Short mmCIF file of C-alpha atoms in Angstrom, two decimals:
data_model
loop_
_atom_site.label_atom_id
_atom_site.label_comp_id
_atom_site.label_asym_id
_atom_site.label_seq_id
_atom_site.Cartn_x
_atom_site.Cartn_y
_atom_site.Cartn_z
CA MET A 1 -4.49 35.48 6.29
CA ARG A 2 -1.85 35.29 9.00
CA ALA A 3 1.45 37.05 8.37
CA PRO A 4 4.51 34.88 7.67
CA ARG A 5 6.61 34.18 10.73
CA PRO A 6 10.28 35.11 10.78
CA LEU A 7 12.66 32.72 9.05
CA ALA A 8 14.62 32.43 12.28
CA LEU A 9 11.64 30.81 13.98
CA LEU A 10 11.15 28.48 11.05
CA ALA A 11 14.80 27.42 11.12
CA ALA A 12 14.65 26.75 14.85
CA LEU A 13 11.58 24.57 14.49
CA LEU A 14 13.03 22.57 11.64
CA VAL A 15 15.94 21.27 13.68
CA PRO A 16 14.29 18.69 15.97
CA ALA A 17 13.15 15.36 14.59
CA LEU A 18 9.43 15.06 15.04
CA ALA A 19 7.34 11.96 15.62
CA GLY A 20 3.70 11.15 16.13
CA ALA A 21 0.56 10.71 14.12
CA ALA A 22 -0.60 13.15 11.49
CA PRO A 23 -3.28 15.55 12.65
CA ALA A 24 -6.89 14.63 12.00
CA ALA A 25 -8.73 16.30 9.15
CA PRO A 26 -10.33 19.56 10.24
CA PRO A 27 -14.08 20.09 9.80
CA PRO A 28 -15.29 21.84 6.64
CA PRO A 29 -14.06 25.45 6.81
CA ALA A 30 -16.46 28.32 7.47
CA THR A 31 -14.44 30.26 4.90
CA PRO A 32 -12.83 28.33 2.02
CA PRO A 33 -9.02 28.38 2.15
CA ALA A 34 -7.53 30.89 -0.29
CA ARG A 35 -4.02 29.41 -0.63
CA VAL A 36 -3.87 25.62 -0.85
CA VAL A 37 -0.68 23.63 -1.32
CA SER A 38 -0.77 19.92 -2.16
CA MET A 39 2.32 17.80 -1.45
CA ASN A 40 1.01 14.36 -2.46
CA LEU A 41 0.32 12.93 -5.92
CA CYS A 42 -3.22 11.83 -5.09
CA THR A 43 -4.26 15.03 -3.34
CA ASP A 44 -2.62 16.97 -6.20
CA GLN A 45 -5.02 15.49 -8.71
CA LEU A 46 -8.14 15.76 -6.58
CA ALA A 47 -7.29 19.38 -5.81
CA MET A 48 -6.74 20.21 -9.48
CA LEU A 49 -10.15 18.71 -10.24
CA LEU A 50 -12.03 20.40 -7.40
CA ALA A 51 -10.31 23.67 -6.46
CA ALA A 52 -11.78 27.02 -7.41
CA PRO A 53 -9.76 29.15 -9.85
CA GLY A 54 -6.72 30.56 -8.07
CA GLN A 55 -7.29 28.52 -4.91
CA LEU A 56 -4.58 25.90 -5.51
CA VAL A 57 -1.11 27.46 -5.55
CA SER A 58 1.24 24.44 -5.75
CA VAL A 59 1.25 20.70 -6.44
CA SER A 60 3.93 18.09 -5.86
CA HIS A 61 6.56 17.44 -8.52
CA LEU A 62 5.04 13.98 -9.05
CA ALA A 63 1.97 15.59 -10.62
CA ARG A 64 4.12 16.23 -13.71
CA ASP A 65 5.47 12.66 -13.90
CA PRO A 66 3.80 10.91 -16.86
CA GLN A 67 4.49 7.49 -15.36
CA MET A 68 2.49 8.28 -12.22
CA SER A 69 0.15 11.18 -12.92
CA ALA A 70 -3.04 11.15 -14.98
CA MET A 71 -3.05 14.95 -15.05
CA VAL A 72 0.36 15.93 -16.38
CA ALA A 73 -1.01 18.58 -18.73
CA GLU A 74 -3.08 20.21 -15.98
CA ALA A 75 -0.15 20.14 -13.54
CA ALA A 76 1.95 22.23 -15.92
CA ALA A 77 -0.13 25.25 -14.86
CA TYR A 78 1.04 25.05 -11.22
CA PRO A 79 4.34 25.63 -9.42
CA THR A 80 5.64 22.37 -7.96
CA ASN A 81 7.05 21.42 -4.58
CA ARG A 82 8.99 18.44 -3.23
CA GLY A 83 7.05 18.07 -0.02
CA ARG A 84 9.60 19.66 2.31
CA ALA A 85 8.07 21.40 5.30
CA GLU A 86 10.18 24.55 5.03
CA GLU A 87 9.46 24.85 1.31
CA VAL A 88 5.72 24.44 1.77
CA TYR A 89 5.55 26.77 4.78
CA LEU A 90 7.18 29.61 2.87
CA MET A 91 4.39 29.42 0.29
CA ARG A 92 2.11 30.81 3.06
CA PRO A 93 -0.66 28.23 2.71
CA ASP A 94 -3.80 28.35 4.79
CA LEU A 95 -4.34 24.66 3.97
CA VAL A 96 -1.97 21.84 3.04
CA LEU A 97 -3.11 18.58 1.47
CA ALA A 98 -0.87 15.58 2.14
CA GLY A 99 -0.71 11.80 2.26
CA THR A 100 -0.53 9.73 5.41
CA TYR A 101 3.03 8.71 4.49
CA ASP A 102 4.18 12.35 4.60
CA GLY A 103 4.57 12.09 8.38
CA PRO A 104 7.59 14.24 9.37
CA PRO A 105 6.77 17.20 7.09
CA VAL A 106 3.12 17.08 8.15
CA ALA A 107 4.06 17.02 11.83
CA MET A 108 6.36 20.00 11.31
CA LEU A 109 3.71 21.98 9.47
CA ALA A 110 1.22 21.24 12.25
CA ARG A 111 3.75 22.52 14.78
CA LEU A 112 4.04 25.68 12.72
CA GLY A 113 0.28 26.13 12.91
CA VAL A 114 -0.55 25.22 9.32
CA PRO A 115 -3.84 23.30 8.87
CA VAL A 116 -3.23 19.96 7.14
CA VAL A 117 -5.67 17.44 5.69
CA THR A 118 -4.22 13.98 5.02
CA LEU A 119 -5.46 11.16 2.80
CA ALA A 120 -4.52 7.51 3.09
CA PRO A 121 -3.79 5.63 -0.15
CA PRO A 122 -7.17 4.30 -1.32
CA THR A 123 -7.64 0.55 -1.45
CA SER A 124 -11.07 0.47 -3.10
CA LEU A 125 -13.51 2.39 -5.24
CA ALA A 126 -15.52 3.11 -2.09
CA GLU A 127 -12.48 4.80 -0.56
CA THR A 128 -12.02 6.72 -3.80
CA ARG A 129 -15.51 8.15 -3.37
CA ALA A 130 -14.70 9.09 0.22
CA ALA A 131 -11.48 10.82 -0.86
CA ILE A 132 -13.33 12.96 -3.39
CA ARG A 133 -15.78 14.05 -0.71
CA THR A 134 -13.02 14.72 1.86
CA ILE A 135 -11.03 16.99 -0.45
CA GLY A 136 -14.17 18.75 -1.63
CA GLN A 137 -15.13 19.55 1.96
CA ALA A 138 -11.61 20.66 2.88
CA LEU A 139 -11.55 23.09 -0.05
CA GLY A 140 -15.01 24.43 0.72
CA ARG A 141 -16.10 22.90 -2.59
CA ALA A 142 -18.59 20.30 -1.39
CA PRO A 143 -21.13 20.98 -4.19
CA ALA A 144 -18.43 20.44 -6.82
CA ALA A 145 -17.41 17.20 -5.12
CA GLU A 146 -21.01 15.95 -5.03
CA ALA A 147 -21.43 16.75 -8.73
CA MET A 148 -18.23 14.83 -9.47
CA LEU A 149 -19.48 11.89 -7.41
CA ALA A 150 -22.76 11.82 -9.32
CA GLN A 151 -20.83 11.52 -12.60
CA PHE A 152 -18.49 8.95 -11.05
CA ASP A 153 -21.37 6.80 -9.81
CA ALA A 154 -23.21 6.93 -13.12
CA ARG A 155 -20.15 5.79 -15.06
CA LEU A 156 -19.34 3.14 -12.46
CA ALA A 157 -22.85 1.71 -12.75
CA ARG A 158 -22.44 1.40 -16.52
CA LEU A 159 -19.09 -0.38 -16.28
CA ALA A 160 -19.45 -2.61 -13.21
CA HIS A 161 -19.80 -6.35 -13.71
CA PRO A 162 -19.07 -7.92 -10.30
CA ALA A 163 -17.20 -11.20 -10.45
CA GLY A 164 -19.32 -14.30 -9.97
CA GLU A 165 -18.76 -18.03 -10.15
CA GLY A 166 -16.61 -18.94 -13.14
CA ALA A 167 -15.19 -15.41 -13.47
CA PRO A 168 -12.08 -15.29 -15.68
CA LEU A 169 -8.80 -15.21 -13.77
CA ALA A 170 -6.72 -12.04 -14.02
CA ALA A 171 -3.24 -11.15 -12.81
CA THR A 172 -1.45 -7.83 -12.69
CA TRP A 173 2.21 -8.23 -13.55
CA GLY A 174 4.66 -5.46 -12.78
CA PRO A 175 8.40 -4.98 -12.38
CA ASN A 176 10.04 -7.78 -10.36
CA GLY A 177 6.77 -9.73 -10.57
CA TYR A 178 4.81 -7.25 -8.48
CA SER A 179 1.12 -8.17 -8.38
CA ALA A 180 -1.87 -6.32 -6.92
CA GLY A 181 -3.61 -7.99 -4.00
CA ALA A 182 -7.28 -8.15 -3.15
CA GLU A 183 -7.03 -5.28 -0.66
CA SER A 184 -5.71 -2.79 -3.21
CA LEU A 185 -7.34 -0.29 -5.52
CA ALA A 186 -6.23 -2.25 -8.59
CA GLY A 187 -7.57 -5.45 -7.06
CA ASP A 188 -10.94 -3.88 -6.35
CA VAL A 189 -11.15 -2.47 -9.88
CA LEU A 190 -10.37 -5.90 -11.36
CA LYS A 191 -13.09 -7.55 -9.29
CA THR A 192 -15.55 -4.80 -10.17
CA ALA A 193 -14.81 -5.47 -13.85
CA GLY A 194 -15.80 -9.11 -13.38
CA PHE A 195 -12.47 -10.87 -12.85
CA ALA A 196 -11.19 -13.23 -10.19
CA LEU A 197 -7.75 -12.34 -8.82
CA MET A 198 -4.75 -14.63 -9.09
CA SER A 199 -3.27 -12.96 -6.01
CA GLU A 200 -6.40 -13.67 -3.99
CA ARG A 201 -6.28 -17.35 -4.93
CA LEU A 202 -2.69 -17.34 -3.73
CA GLY A 203 -3.84 -15.98 -0.37
CA MET A 204 -2.37 -12.51 -0.89
CA ALA A 205 -4.45 -9.81 0.81
CA GLY A 206 -2.01 -7.04 0.06
CA SER A 207 0.12 -6.53 -3.01
CA GLY A 208 3.48 -8.25 -3.36
CA THR A 209 5.84 -10.11 -5.64
CA VAL A 210 4.92 -13.37 -7.35
CA PRO A 211 7.48 -15.76 -8.90
CA LEU A 212 7.25 -16.10 -12.66
CA GLU A 213 6.74 -19.85 -12.26
CA THR A 214 3.66 -19.20 -10.11
CA LEU A 215 2.20 -16.93 -12.76
CA VAL A 216 2.75 -19.55 -15.46
CA LEU A 217 1.16 -22.31 -13.37
CA ALA A 218 -1.84 -20.11 -12.53
CA ASP A 219 -2.51 -19.72 -16.27
CA PRO A 220 -4.65 -16.56 -15.99
CA ALA A 221 -7.04 -15.54 -18.74
CA LEU A 222 -5.83 -11.94 -18.55
CA ILE A 223 -2.45 -10.41 -17.70
CA VAL A 224 -2.42 -6.69 -16.96
CA THR A 225 0.88 -4.84 -17.23
CA GLY A 226 1.79 -1.18 -16.94
CA ARG A 227 3.01 0.92 -19.81
CA ARG A 228 6.77 0.78 -20.35
CA PHE A 229 8.72 4.01 -20.78
CA PRO A 230 12.10 4.65 -22.42
CA GLY A 231 15.03 3.91 -20.14
CA ALA A 232 13.27 1.07 -18.35
CA SER A 233 15.04 -0.57 -15.43
CA ARG A 234 16.21 -4.17 -15.17
CA ALA A 235 13.26 -4.78 -12.86
CA GLU A 236 10.98 -4.34 -15.86
CA GLU A 237 12.58 -7.20 -17.77
CA THR A 238 9.99 -9.46 -16.15
CA LEU A 239 7.37 -7.71 -18.30
CA ILE A 240 8.86 -9.11 -21.51
CA HIS A 241 10.10 -12.50 -20.30
CA PRO A 242 9.86 -15.14 -23.08
CA ALA A 243 7.80 -17.41 -20.82
CA LEU A 244 4.92 -14.96 -21.05
CA THR A 245 4.56 -15.62 -24.78
CA HIS A 246 3.66 -19.25 -24.07
CA LEU A 247 0.65 -18.38 -21.93
CA HIS A 248 -2.87 -18.36 -23.30
CA ALA A 249 -3.60 -15.15 -21.41
CA ARG A 250 -4.87 -12.05 -23.15
CA PRO A 251 -2.33 -9.27 -22.44
CA ILE A 252 -3.43 -5.67 -21.90
CA GLU A 253 -1.70 -2.51 -20.74
CA ILE A 254 -3.14 -0.13 -18.17
CA PRO A 255 -0.98 2.90 -17.37
CA ASP A 256 0.01 3.03 -13.72
CA ALA A 257 -1.33 6.59 -13.65
CA ASP A 258 -4.87 5.33 -14.25
CA TRP A 259 -5.08 3.57 -10.90
CA ALA A 260 -2.22 4.89 -8.80
CA CYS A 261 -4.68 7.19 -7.01
CA GLY A 262 -8.31 7.31 -6.02
CA ILE A 263 -9.44 9.83 -8.62
CA PRO A 264 -12.23 9.70 -11.23
CA GLN A 265 -9.72 8.59 -13.88
CA VAL A 266 -9.55 5.20 -12.15
CA LEU A 267 -12.70 4.42 -14.10
CA ASP A 268 -10.61 4.60 -17.29
CA ALA A 269 -8.86 1.47 -16.01
CA LEU A 270 -12.23 -0.10 -15.28
CA ALA A 271 -13.39 0.69 -18.82
CA THR A 272 -10.30 -0.97 -20.31
CA LEU A 273 -10.91 -4.06 -18.18
CA ALA A 274 -14.60 -4.15 -19.09
CA GLU A 275 -13.64 -4.23 -22.77
CA ALA A 276 -11.15 -7.04 -22.09
CA ARG A 277 -13.76 -9.08 -20.21
CA ALA A 278 -16.24 -8.65 -23.07
CA ALA A 279 -13.60 -9.76 -25.58
CA LEU A 280 -12.82 -12.85 -23.51
CA ALA A 281 -16.52 -13.69 -23.27
CA ALA A 282 -16.93 -13.30 -27.03
CA THR A 283 -13.96 -15.59 -27.66
CA ALA A 284 -15.30 -18.21 -25.25
CA ALA A 285 -18.68 -18.14 -27.00
CA GLN A 286 -17.19 -18.98 -30.38
CA PRO A 287 -17.74 -22.61 -31.52
#
């Protein structure tokens, strides 16, 4: 492994503001990286699932956030970082895993000669599969990634019930009326579970806010909310608005952590939705 460069050089390189696109993912390494640092919640979790023992040396602080991470217990075994270029560089990584929104730190690390693999936020289950394969290849753990994909595909096949004509209408309902659009991971999971999307009927491709009145008029069969935590913000008051009690919708909770990232645990959200769809079908079949 290369020797650390002097701190003076690091300080000099950290001064300028950097711009430009993140570097492209390198090809699978001839020798697996020995010291991997992840600075993104989604790459954190994929790396914890796929890395060889001792290969992953740090994950982002978000990996320990129970509101966002599905692997809080596993993350406790790793030192955390806050995604700052100087902090990550001094860990002497021979590979950094990052998100596409980590632009300035990634550009700085690239300037310092650190290999970086970036992942875009997944917007579908297909992109989740691709992310698993990408991280597996980057870590030199392609066989482990393929084994994980085989398990993923088998479970997905058991749970999938693609939406057809007459599919029950579902809406996700978050703080400030935030609702998942068709071109989002949550939207794709809902459709895979056999639901039609309220947001799609409203013409929303991406996710965005929906007025409470619009939700009430849409009269969905299912309303999906996230799990509330102590010390909730005023933005979350929309989750318990009295108007929601007058809807006929079946309410369910899916933790944000289950589908915040393209990881195998996203199928836990699909399983919850599959149970809800079956319950709705059973209710509709009653005389």
